[in-house]
Amino acid sequence: MHTTVKKSPLNVLLNAVLEPRDADFWLQKINPLWSVEQALGKIVHKDQTAQDTLSFTLQVNKHFQMGEAGQHHPVFVVVNGVRYERTYSLSKIDDKHVLLTVKKVVGGKVSTWLLEQAQVGDILELGQPFGEMTLPKTTAPLVLLAAGSGITPMYSLLQNLVQTQQITDQNVTLLYWVKTQADAAFVQQFQAWSAQYSNFKFQLLCTQEAPQAARLNAEHLALVDHLEQATVYACGPSGFAKQAEQVFSQAQLIQTEAFSMSAESSAEAGFVNVTLTQSNKVVTIPKGQSILVSLEQQNIKPKHGCRMGICNKCACNKAEGSTKNIINGAQNAEPGNLLKICVNSAQSDLIIDL
Ligand code: FES
């Protein structure tokens, strides 16, 4: 979707004489949300939604393009003078406001800054939406599997189903894994929807609190009706996404997103050499670990965005070598392939155009 934004006379004038960044400097003296071309959001409210989890209400400017429910947006913040990009799923509140929900990640610079430092009135830069886990066009049963922060796109999908009343025509099941009740976000809302709409089934599964629930496994298939006709969406750490792909393989369609690469993905032993043709370097990285993470550990900073295999910003050409997708296990040994380095690990020596 492409929208044309009409420029104000002040914008036109500033644009004619200044670079966008300089024009923004002056515009933001008048209103911090004004910009020649950048999508910005001002924090107008923050609220604790679960343990270590805050929801921010952002007032957005006219350059912001709301994604479809279930999509993600890049969010850029500057921490100690360094600009970081992270990916979050936003939910629409109204035409001028969106909800950004952030769970603290241990050691995570951006989530820690947002939870501990960000204040009402602060401005965040936002990017274009991306992601394919949007509402299916059919009314076939929909199964949503979420673990931890993987709940945010599911919340946005459900909110849309409720707003459009599609939830009255479609069987929807949400299974939500957390460590403890205190870690669960939006639970009251999910319970209210399941009380109101007979088509919506919701189950919270706590893995570290009585009654203790098991991690996702084949027994959970019993909680889902008509799996062969169902669309299944799963979002969580890579180990969860991988398990969902295996357990729900009989579904009509399964789509997964992983927001972090679990440690179990890096269980493979050994090292391989990666030749970076553009920077004329050869580096040795461990097998089994995300190539992006491995290169970053060697102080190489490849271009990237979501780190989840969705936005394509990290994709580069692989001239030679064998790789394995960390989420679904798919191997690729063909030469001349586009490779997303954030979700692939090296299985052999590689030559890539970085
Ligand atoms: S960083 Fe988005 S696909 Fe790799």
Coordinates of C-alpha atoms in Angstrom, one line a residue, residues 90-330:
L90 CA 1.9 -2.5 16.8
S91 CA -1.8 -2.5 17.3
K92 CA -4.0 0.2 16.1
I93 CA -6.0 2.2 18.7
D94 CA -7.4 4.9 16.3
D95 CA -6.2 6.9 13.3
K96 CA -3.7 8.8 15.4
H97 CA -2.7 6.3 18.0
V98 CA -1.0 2.9 18.1
L99 CA -0.1 0.6 21.0
L100 CA 3.5 -0.6 21.3
T101 CA 4.0 -3.5 23.8
V102 CA 7.6 -4.2 24.9
K103 CA 8.8 -7.1 27.1
K104 CA 12.2 -6.6 28.7
V105 CA 14.8 -8.9 27.1
V106 CA 17.7 -9.8 29.4
G107 CA 20.7 -7.8 28.2
G108 CA 18.5 -6.1 25.5
K109 CA 19.6 -2.5 25.0
V110 CA 16.5 -1.3 23.3
S111 CA 13.9 -3.1 25.5
T112 CA 15.8 -2.0 28.7
W113 CA 15.9 1.6 27.5
L114 CA 12.2 1.6 26.6
L115 CA 11.2 0.0 29.9
E116 CA 13.5 1.9 32.2
Q117 CA 14.2 5.2 30.5
A118 CA 11.5 6.1 28.0
Q119 CA 9.2 8.8 29.2
V120 CA 5.9 10.3 28.2
G121 CA 6.7 13.0 25.6
D122 CA 9.7 11.0 24.1
I123 CA 9.7 10.6 20.3
L124 CA 10.4 7.3 18.6
E125 CA 11.1 6.9 14.9
L126 CA 9.0 4.3 13.2
G127 CA 9.5 2.4 9.9
Q128 CA 7.4 0.8 7.2
P129 CA 5.4 -2.3 8.1
F130 CA 6.3 -5.8 6.9
G131 CA 5.4 -9.4 7.6
E132 CA 3.0 -11.9 6.1
M133 CA 1.2 -13.3 9.1
T134 CA -1.9 -11.3 8.4
L135 CA -5.5 -12.4 8.6
P136 CA -6.3 -15.1 6.1
K137 CA -9.0 -14.3 3.6
T138 CA -11.0 -17.4 4.5
T139 CA -13.1 -18.2 7.5
A140 CA -11.3 -21.6 7.9
P141 CA -10.5 -22.3 11.6
L142 CA -7.6 -20.1 12.8
V143 CA -5.2 -21.4 15.4
L144 CA -2.8 -18.9 17.1
L145 CA 0.1 -20.2 19.1
A146 CA 2.2 -17.7 21.0
A147 CA 5.1 -17.9 23.5
G148 CA 6.2 -14.9 25.5
S149 CA 6.4 -11.8 23.4
G150 CA 5.0 -13.7 20.4
I151 CA 1.6 -12.7 21.8
T152 CA 1.8 -9.1 20.4
P153 CA 1.0 -10.0 16.7
M154 CA -1.7 -12.4 17.9
Y155 CA -3.3 -9.6 20.0
S156 CA -3.4 -7.4 17.0
L157 CA -5.0 -10.1 14.8
L158 CA -7.6 -10.9 17.4
Q159 CA -8.4 -7.2 17.9
N160 CA -9.0 -6.9 14.2
L161 CA -11.2 -10.0 14.1
V162 CA -13.3 -8.5 17.0
Q163 CA -13.5 -5.0 15.4
T164 CA -14.7 -6.4 12.1
Q165 CA -16.9 -9.0 13.8
Q166 CA -15.3 -11.7 11.8
I167 CA -14.8 -13.5 15.0
T168 CA -18.5 -14.4 15.0
D169 CA -18.0 -16.4 11.7
Q170 CA -14.7 -18.1 12.4
N171 CA -13.4 -20.6 14.9
V172 CA -10.4 -19.1 16.5
T173 CA -8.2 -20.8 19.2
L174 CA -5.4 -19.0 21.0
L175 CA -2.9 -21.0 23.0
Y176 CA -0.5 -18.8 24.9
W177 CA 2.6 -20.1 26.7
V178 CA 4.3 -18.1 29.5
K179 CA 6.5 -19.0 32.4
T180 CA 4.1 -17.7 35.1
Q181 CA 0.7 -15.9 35.1
A182 CA 2.5 -12.7 36.0
D183 CA 4.3 -12.8 32.6
A184 CA 1.1 -13.0 30.6
A185 CA -0.1 -9.8 28.8
F186 CA -3.7 -8.9 27.7
V187 CA -5.1 -11.9 29.6
Q188 CA -8.2 -10.0 30.8
Q189 CA -9.0 -8.9 27.3
F190 CA -8.6 -12.5 26.0
Q191 CA -10.8 -13.8 28.8
A192 CA -13.5 -11.2 28.0
W193 CA -13.5 -12.0 24.3
S194 CA -13.7 -15.8 25.0
A195 CA -16.7 -15.1 27.4
Q196 CA -18.3 -12.9 24.7
Y197 CA -17.7 -14.9 21.6
S198 CA -18.4 -18.6 21.6
N199 CA -16.2 -19.2 18.6
F200 CA -13.1 -18.0 20.4
K201 CA -11.2 -20.4 22.7
F202 CA -8.4 -19.2 24.8
Q203 CA -6.0 -21.1 27.0
L204 CA -3.1 -19.8 29.0
L205 CA -0.3 -22.3 29.6
C206 CA 2.1 -21.6 32.4
T207 CA 5.2 -23.8 32.3
Q208 CA 6.7 -22.8 35.6
E209 CA 3.7 -22.5 37.9
A210 CA 1.0 -24.9 39.1
P211 CA -0.9 -26.3 37.4
Q212 CA 2.2 -26.7 35.3
A213 CA 1.7 -27.0 31.6
A214 CA 3.9 -28.8 29.2
R215 CA 5.8 -27.0 26.5
L216 CA 4.3 -27.3 23.0
N217 CA 3.9 -30.9 22.0
A218 CA 1.7 -33.3 20.1
E219 CA -0.8 -33.5 23.1
H220 CA -1.8 -29.9 22.4
L221 CA -3.3 -31.1 19.1
A222 CA -6.3 -32.3 21.2
L223 CA -7.1 -28.6 21.9
V224 CA -7.6 -27.8 18.2
D225 CA -10.6 -28.9 16.1
H226 CA -10.5 -29.6 12.4
L227 CA -6.7 -29.2 12.1
E228 CA -6.6 -30.3 8.4
Q229 CA -8.7 -27.3 7.5
A230 CA -7.0 -24.9 9.8
T231 CA -4.6 -22.0 9.3
V232 CA -2.0 -22.1 12.1
Y233 CA 0.1 -19.1 13.0
A234 CA 2.9 -19.4 15.6
C235 CA 5.2 -16.8 17.1
G236 CA 7.8 -17.2 19.8
P237 CA 11.5 -18.1 20.1
S238 CA 13.0 -20.2 17.3
G239 CA 12.7 -23.4 19.3
F240 CA 9.0 -22.8 19.8
A241 CA 8.5 -21.9 16.1
K242 CA 10.4 -25.0 15.0
Q243 CA 8.3 -27.3 17.3
A244 CA 5.1 -25.7 16.1
E245 CA 6.1 -26.5 12.4
Q246 CA 6.6 -30.1 13.4
V247 CA 3.6 -30.6 15.7
F248 CA 1.1 -28.8 13.5
S249 CA 2.4 -30.1 10.1
Q250 CA -1.0 -31.6 9.3
A251 CA -2.6 -28.2 9.2
Q252 CA -3.9 -26.7 5.9
L253 CA -1.4 -23.9 6.3
I254 CA 1.2 -23.2 9.0
Q255 CA 3.2 -20.0 9.2
T256 CA 5.8 -19.3 11.9
E257 CA 7.8 -16.3 13.1
A258 CA 10.6 -16.4 15.5
F259 CA 11.7 -13.3 17.4
S260 CA 14.9 -14.8 18.9
M261 CA 17.2 -17.6 18.0
S262 CA 17.1 -20.2 20.9
A263 CA 20.3 -21.5 22.2
E264 CA 19.3 -25.0 21.2
S265 CA 19.7 -23.9 17.6
S266 CA 23.4 -23.7 18.1
A267 CA 23.9 -27.2 19.4
E268 CA 26.0 -28.2 16.4
A269 CA 29.7 -28.5 16.9
G270 CA 32.5 -27.2 14.6
F271 CA 33.5 -24.1 12.7
V272 CA 33.4 -23.1 9.1
N273 CA 35.1 -20.3 7.1
V274 CA 33.0 -17.6 5.5
T275 CA 34.5 -15.5 2.7
L276 CA 33.0 -12.0 2.5
T277 CA 33.6 -11.0 -1.1
Q278 CA 32.7 -7.3 -0.8
S279 CA 34.8 -6.6 2.3
N280 CA 37.5 -9.0 1.1
K281 CA 37.7 -10.9 4.4
V282 CA 37.6 -14.5 5.5
V283 CA 36.2 -15.2 9.0
T284 CA 35.7 -18.4 11.0
I285 CA 32.3 -18.8 12.6
P286 CA 30.6 -21.6 14.5
K287 CA 28.2 -24.0 12.7
G288 CA 24.6 -23.9 13.8
Q289 CA 24.5 -20.3 15.0
S290 CA 22.9 -17.5 13.0
I291 CA 25.4 -16.1 10.5
L292 CA 24.4 -12.6 11.4
V293 CA 25.1 -13.1 15.1
S294 CA 28.4 -14.8 14.3
L295 CA 29.5 -11.9 12.1
E296 CA 28.5 -9.4 14.7
Q297 CA 30.5 -11.3 17.3
Q298 CA 33.5 -10.6 15.1
N299 CA 32.7 -6.9 15.0
I300 CA 31.3 -7.1 11.4
K301 CA 28.1 -5.2 11.2
P302 CA 26.0 -6.5 8.3
K303 CA 22.9 -4.5 7.3
H304 CA 19.8 -6.0 9.0
G305 CA 16.3 -5.2 10.3
C306 CA 14.0 -7.6 12.0
R307 CA 16.4 -10.4 12.8
M308 CA 13.4 -12.7 12.3
G309 CA 13.7 -13.7 8.7
I310 CA 10.8 -11.4 7.6
C311 CA 12.0 -8.0 6.4
N312 CA 14.7 -9.2 3.9
K313 CA 17.1 -6.4 4.9
C314 CA 19.9 -8.9 5.7
A315 CA 19.5 -10.9 2.5
C316 CA 22.7 -11.3 0.5
N317 CA 23.8 -13.5 -2.3
K318 CA 25.4 -16.8 -1.4
A319 CA 27.8 -17.8 -4.2
E320 CA 28.8 -21.1 -2.6
G321 CA 28.2 -23.3 0.5
S322 CA 25.6 -25.1 2.5
T323 CA 23.2 -23.4 5.0
K324 CA 20.4 -24.4 7.3
N325 CA 17.4 -22.4 8.3
I326 CA 17.4 -22.3 12.1
I327 CA 13.6 -22.1 12.4
N328 CA 12.4 -24.8 10.0
G329 CA 15.6 -26.8 9.5
A330 CA 15.5 -26.4 5.7

